[in-house]
Coordinates of N, CA and C and ligand atoms in Angstrom, one line a residue:
X1 N 39.6 36.2 14.9 CA 40.1 37.6 15.4 C 39.1 37.9 16.7
X2 N 37.8 38.1 16.7 CA 37.1 37.8 17.9 C 37.4 37.8 19.1
X3 N 38.5 36.2 19.2 CA 38.8 34.5 20.2 C 40.4 36.5 20.6
X4 N 40.7 37.2 19.6 CA 42.4 38.4 19.8 C 41.6 39.4 20.7
X5 N 40.6 39.5 20.2 CA 39.8 41.2 20.9 C 40.1 40.8 22.7
X6 N 39.5 39.5 23.1 CA 38.8 39.5 24.3 C 40.6 39.3 25.1
X7 N 40.8 38.3 24.1 CA 42.3 37.8 24.8 C 43.5 39.1 24.5
X8 N 43.1 39.8 25.0 CA 44.1 41.2 25.2 C 43.1 42.2 26.4
X9 N 42.2 42.2 25.8 CA 40.8 42.7 26.7 C 42.1 42.2 28.3
X10 N 41.8 40.8 28.2 CA 41.8 39.9 29.4 C 42.9 41.0 30.0
X11 N 44.5 40.7 28.8 CA 45.6 41.1 28.8 C 45.5 42.0 29.5
X12 N 45.6 42.7 29.2 CA 45.4 44.8 28.9 C 44.4 45.1 30.7
X13 N 43.6 44.3 31.6 CA 42.7 43.8 32.6 C 43.6 43.9 33.8
X14 N 43.7 42.5 33.3 CA 45.2 41.8 34.5 C 46.9 42.5 34.8
X15 N 47.4 42.9 33.4 CA 48.3 43.6 34.3 C 47.3 45.4 34.3
X16 N 46.5 45.9 34.4 CA 46.0 47.1 35.0 C 45.9 46.9 36.8
X17 N 44.8 45.5 37.0 CA 44.9 45.7 38.5 C 45.4 44.8 38.6
X18 N 47.1 44.5 38.4 CA 48.2 44.2 38.8 C 49.3 45.2 39.4
X19 N 48.3 46.5 38.2 CA 49.6 47.5 39.1 C 48.3 48.5 39.6
X20 N 46.9 48.0 40.0 CA 46.3 48.9 41.2 C 47.4 47.9 42.7
X21 N 47.9 46.5 43.2 CA 48.3 45.9 44.0 C 48.5 44.6 43.2
X22 N 49.2 43.5 44.4 CA 49.1 41.7 44.1 C 48.1 41.6 44.9
X23 N 47.5 41.0 43.1 CA 46.0 39.7 43.4 C 46.3 38.1 43.3
X24 N 45.9 37.5 44.6 CA 44.9 35.9 43.7 C 44.8 36.2 42.3
X25 N 45.2 35.3 41.2 CA 44.5 34.2 40.7 C 42.4 34.7 40.2
X26 N 41.9 34.6 41.9 CA 40.3 34.4 42.1 C 39.6 35.5 41.6
X27 N 41.2 36.3 42.6 CA 40.2 37.9 43.1 C 40.4 38.8 41.4
X28 N 42.2 38.3 40.4 CA 42.0 39.2 39.3 C 40.5 37.9 38.2
X29 N 40.2 37.1 38.4 CA 38.9 36.3 37.5 C 37.1 37.1 38.3
X30 N 37.5 37.7 39.4 CA 36.6 38.5 40.2 C 36.4 39.3 40.3
X31 N 37.6 40.2 40.1 CA 37.3 42.0 39.8 C 37.4 42.3 38.2
X32 N 37.6 41.4 37.3 CA 37.0 41.2 35.8 C 35.7 41.6 35.5
X33 N 35.0 40.1 36.5 CA 33.7 39.9 36.3 C 32.8 41.2 37.1
X34 N 33.1 41.5 38.2 CA 32.5 42.3 39.2 C 32.3 44.0 38.1
X35 N 33.8 44.6 38.2 CA 34.4 45.7 38.2 C 34.0 45.8 36.1
X36 N 34.2 45.2 35.7 CA 34.0 45.5 34.3 C 33.1 44.5 33.5
X37 N 33.0 43.8 33.6 CA 31.8 42.5 33.6 C 32.3 41.7 32.5
X38 N 33.5 41.6 32.1 CA 34.2 40.4 31.6 C 34.7 39.2 32.2
X39 N 34.2 38.0 31.8 CA 33.9 36.2 32.2 C 35.3 36.2 31.7
X40 N 36.2 35.7 33.2 CA 37.8 35.3 32.9 C 37.7 33.8 32.8
X41 N 38.2 32.8 32.7 CA 38.0 31.9 32.6 C 39.0 31.7 33.6
X42 N 39.1 30.8 34.0 CA 40.7 30.1 35.3 C 41.8 29.5 33.5
X43 N 41.3 29.4 32.5 CA 41.7 28.3 31.4 C 42.4 29.7 30.6
X44 N 42.0 30.7 30.6 CA 42.3 32.3 29.7 C 43.5 32.8 30.5
X45 N 43.5 32.9 32.3 CA 43.3 34.0 33.0 C 45.1 32.5 33.7
X46 N 45.3 32.0 34.1 CA 45.9 31.3 34.3 C 47.7 30.3 33.6
X47 N 46.7 30.8 32.0 CA 48.3 30.3 31.3 C 48.7 32.1 30.9
X48 N 48.0 33.1 31.0 CA 48.5 34.3 30.6 C 49.5 35.0 31.9
X49 N 49.1 34.5 32.7 CA 49.7 34.8 34.1 C 51.1 33.8 34.3
X50 N 50.9 32.5 33.6 CA 52.4 31.7 34.0 C 53.5 32.6 32.5
X51 N 52.9 32.8 31.6 CA 53.3 33.8 30.8 C 53.8 34.9 31.4
X52 N 53.6 35.5 32.3 CA 54.3 36.9 32.1 C 54.9 36.5 33.4
X53 N 54.7 35.2 34.1 CA 56.2 34.8 35.7 C 57.0 34.8 34.2
X54 N 57.8 33.8 33.2 CA 58.5 33.2 32.9 C 58.6 34.6 31.8
X55 N 58.3 35.6 31.4 CA 59.0 36.4 30.4 C 59.4 37.7 31.4
X56 N 59.0 37.3 32.3 CA 59.8 38.2 34.7 C 58.6 39.4 34.1
X57 N 57.4 39.9 33.8 CA 56.7 40.5 34.0 C 56.4 40.7 35.3
X58 N 55.7 39.6 35.7 CA 55.2 39.8 37.2 C 55.7 38.7 38.5
X59 N 55.5 38.5 39.2 CA 55.9 37.7 40.2 C 55.3 36.8 41.1
X60 N 55.4 35.2 41.4 CA 55.2 34.9 42.2 C 55.2 34.9 43.2
X61 N 54.6 35.1 44.5 CA 54.5 35.3 46.0 C 54.0 33.9 46.5
X62 N 54.6 33.1 47.0 CA 53.3 32.0 47.9 C 53.8 31.6 48.7
X63 N 52.0 31.4 49.4 CA 52.1 31.9 50.7 C 51.5 30.7 50.7
X64 N 52.8 29.9 51.8 CA 52.5 28.4 52.6 C 50.9 28.4 52.7
X65 N 50.0 28.7 53.9 CA 48.8 27.9 54.1 C 47.8 28.4 52.9
X66 N 47.3 27.6 52.8 CA 46.2 26.9 51.8 C 46.8 27.2 50.4
X67 N 48.3 27.4 50.5 CA 48.9 27.3 48.9 C 48.4 28.1 48.2
X68 N 47.3 29.2 48.2 CA 47.4 30.9 47.9 C 48.5 30.9 46.8
X69 N 48.4 31.6 45.7 CA 49.7 32.1 45.0 C 48.9 33.5 44.9
X70 N 49.9 34.3 44.7 CA 50.0 36.0 44.4 C 50.5 35.8 44.5
X71 N 50.2 37.3 42.5 CA 50.9 37.2 41.7 C 51.1 39.3 42.1
X72 N 52.3 39.5 41.3 CA 52.7 41.1 41.8 C 53.9 41.4 40.4
X73 N 53.2 42.7 40.2 CA 54.0 43.4 39.3 C 55.9 42.9 39.5
X74 N 56.9 43.0 39.1 CA 57.8 42.4 38.8 C 58.4 44.5 39.2
X75 N 59.6 45.1 39.0 CA 59.2 46.4 38.5 C 60.5 46.5 37.2
X76 N 60.1 45.3 36.3 CA 60.2 45.8 34.9 C 58.6 45.8 34.5
X77 N 57.6 44.9 34.9 CA 56.7 44.3 34.9 C 55.8 46.0 35.0
X78 N 56.0 47.1 36.2 CA 55.8 47.7 36.1 C 56.0 49.1 35.8
X79 N 57.3 48.9 35.3 CA 57.8 50.1 33.9 C 57.2 49.4 32.5
X80 N 56.6 48.2 32.3 CA 56.2 48.1 31.2 C 54.1 49.0 31.7
X81 N 53.9 47.9 32.0 CA 52.2 48.6 32.2 C 53.0 50.4 32.7
X82 N 53.7 51.4 33.1 CA 53.2 52.2 33.0 C 53.6 52.9 31.3
X83 N 54.5 51.8 30.8 CA 54.6 52.2 29.3 C 53.2 52.6 28.4
X84 N 52.4 50.8 28.4 CA 51.0 50.7 28.5 C 50.4 51.2 28.4
X85 N 50.0 51.7 29.6 CA 49.0 53.1 29.8 C 50.0 54.4 29.3
X86 N 50.7 55.2 28.8 CA 51.1 56.4 28.4 C 51.1 55.8 26.6
X87 N 50.5 55.0 25.9 CA 50.5 54.9 24.8 C 48.8 54.8 25.2
X88 N 47.8 53.7 25.8 CA 46.6 54.3 25.5 C 45.9 55.1 25.8
X89 N 47.2 56.3 27.1 CA 46.5 57.6 26.6 C 46.5 58.7 25.5
X90 N 47.8 57.9 25.2 CA 47.8 58.1 23.8 C 46.8 58.7 22.8
X91 N 46.5 57.4 22.7 CA 45.4 57.0 21.9 C 44.6 57.4 21.7
X92 N 44.2 58.3 23.1 CA 42.7 58.5 23.7 C 43.0 59.8 23.7
X93 N 44.3 60.7 23.6 CA 44.4 61.9 23.1 C 43.8 62.0 21.3
X94 N 44.0 60.8 21.4 CA 43.9 61.3 19.2 C 42.7 61.4 19.3
X95 N 41.8 60.8 19.7 CA 40.6 60.2 20.1 C 39.6 61.5 20.2
X96 N 40.4 62.6 21.5 CA 39.6 62.8 22.1 C 39.9 64.4 21.1
X97 N 41.3 64.7 21.2 CA 41.4 66.0 19.8 C 40.9 66.9 19.3
X98 N 39.6 66.3 18.4 CA 39.7 66.6 17.6 C 37.8 67.1 18.1
X99 N 37.4 66.8 19.5 CA 36.4 68.0 20.4 C 36.8 69.1 20.8
X100 N 38.7 69.7 20.7 CA 39.1 70.3 21.8 C 39.5 71.6 20.6
X101 N 39.1 72.3 21.5 CA 40.8 73.6 20.9 C 41.7 73.4 21.7
X102 N 42.9 74.2 20.5 CA 43.5 74.1 21.5 C 44.2 76.2 21.1
X103 N 44.6 75.9 22.4 CA 45.2 77.9 22.4 C 46.9 77.7 21.2
X104 N 46.2 79.2 20.4 CA 47.3 78.6 19.3 C 48.3 79.7 19.9
X105 N 48.6 80.8 21.2 CA 49.2 81.2 21.5 C 50.3 79.7 23.0
X106 N 50.0 79.5 23.0 CA 50.4 78.7 24.8 C 50.2 76.9 24.4
X107 N 48.9 76.6 23.4 CA 48.8 75.3 22.8 C 48.1 74.7 24.4
X108 N 48.1 75.0 25.1 CA 46.8 74.0 25.9 C 45.7 73.9 25.4
X109 N 45.1 73.2 25.9 CA 43.8 72.9 25.6 C 42.3 73.8 26.2
X110 N 42.1 73.7 25.0 CA 40.6 74.9 25.3 C 39.4 73.8 25.9
X111 N 39.1 73.0 26.8 CA 37.7 72.5 27.0 C 36.7 73.2 26.8
X112 N 36.6 74.6 27.2 CA 35.2 74.8 27.0 C 35.7 76.4 26.7
X113 N 35.0 77.5 25.9 CA 35.0 78.7 26.5 C 36.1 78.8 25.5
X114 N 36.7 80.0 26.3 CA 38.7 80.2 25.4 C 37.7 81.6 24.9
X115 N 38.7 82.1 24.1 CA 38.9 83.3 23.6 C 39.0 83.0 22.1
X116 N 38.0 83.9 21.6 CA 38.6 83.9 20.3 C 38.7 84.9 19.2
X117 N 39.2 85.5 18.0 CA 40.4 86.2 17.9 C 40.3 86.1 15.7
X118 N 39.5 87.3 15.4 CA 39.7 87.6 14.4 C 41.4 87.8 13.6
X119 N 42.6 86.9 13.3 CA 43.8 87.5 13.3 C 44.3 87.1 11.3
X120 N 44.8 88.6 11.1 CA 45.1 88.6 9.9 C 44.1 87.6 8.7
X121 N 42.8 87.4 9.2 CA 41.3 87.0 7.9 C 41.6 84.9 8.5
X122 N 41.6 85.0 9.5 CA 41.6 83.5 10.6 C 41.2 83.8 11.6
X123 N 40.1 82.8 11.8 CA 39.7 82.8 13.2 C 40.4 81.8 13.9
X124 N 41.3 83.0 14.9 CA 41.7 81.5 16.0 C 41.3 81.6 17.3
X125 N 42.1 80.2 17.4 CA 41.6 80.0 19.1 C 42.0 80.7 20.8
X126 N 42.3 80.5 21.1 CA 42.9 81.4 22.6 C 42.3 80.8 23.6
X127 N 43.6 80.3 24.4 CA 42.5 80.5 26.7 C 42.0 81.3 26.9
X128 N 42.4 82.6 26.6 CA 42.2 83.5 27.1 C 42.9 85.0 26.4
X129 N 42.5 86.2 26.0 CA 42.7 87.3 25.5 C 44.0 86.9 25.7
X130 N 44.7 87.2 27.0 CA 46.1 87.7 27.5 C 47.2 87.0 25.8
X131 N 46.4 85.7 26.0 CA 47.2 84.8 24.7 C 47.2 85.2 23.4
X132 N 46.1 85.7 23.0 CA 45.4 85.9 21.9 C 46.7 87.3 21.7
X133 N 46.5 88.2 22.5 CA 47.4 89.5 23.1 C 49.0 89.2 21.9
X134 N 49.7 88.4 23.0 CA 50.9 87.9 23.0 C 51.3 87.3 21.5
X135 N 50.6 86.3 21.5 CA 50.1 85.6 19.2 C 50.4 86.9 18.6
X136 N 49.3 88.1 18.7 CA 49.7 88.9 18.1 C 51.4 89.8 18.1
X137 N 51.9 90.2 19.4 CA 53.6 90.4 19.4 C 53.7 89.9 18.9
X138 N 53.6 88.2 18.5 CA 54.6 87.3 18.4 C 54.3 88.4 16.8
X139 N 53.3 87.6 16.4 CA 53.1 88.7 14.8 C 54.0 89.1 14.3
X140 N 54.2 90.2 15.1 CA 55.0 91.5 15.2 C 55.9 91.4 15.0
X141 N 56.1 90.7 15.5 CA 58.3 90.5 15.9 C 58.3 90.8 17.5
X142 N 57.4 91.6 18.0 CA 57.6 92.2 19.4 C 57.9 90.8 20.8
X143 N 58.2 91.8 21.9 CA 58.1 91.3 22.5 C 56.8 90.2 23.4
X144 N 57.4 88.9 24.1 CA 55.8 87.9 24.5 C 55.8 88.4 25.8
X145 N 54.8 88.2 26.1 CA 54.5 87.9 27.7 C 54.0 87.0 28.9
X146 N 53.9 85.6 28.1 CA 53.2 85.1 28.6 C 54.6 83.8 29.3
Ligands
ZN1 ZN1 46.9 80.4 26.1

């Protein structure tokens, strides 16, 4: 289980670092260690890179000089990472959401402050007074101005 987690983290960072720009294998390992403190051994990173090449998420650019290989995301690789980022974003939203107040009228997130009003025995949160007003108008079936 522990092994799987590390592998996933490694995969995640590998893809995110490649999304940032093409990199050599050793650059990926150095970035991970310097920036994230994750020790990635060649035995972990190269098989994963190889697999990514095989499934077409990354492309290999061979530079004849010094036999260095640069890994870069392919078109489908970029899309894959973008979808992954979206999913992670959703997870973070879920984790952060309970701390946020959402305006009962427009649905925008109220990080701090905001406006509260008791409407029909319920204290509702709004981003501003105007939203509270629109909400009440809507409740009464009137035109809303937002
Ligand atoms: Zn609002």
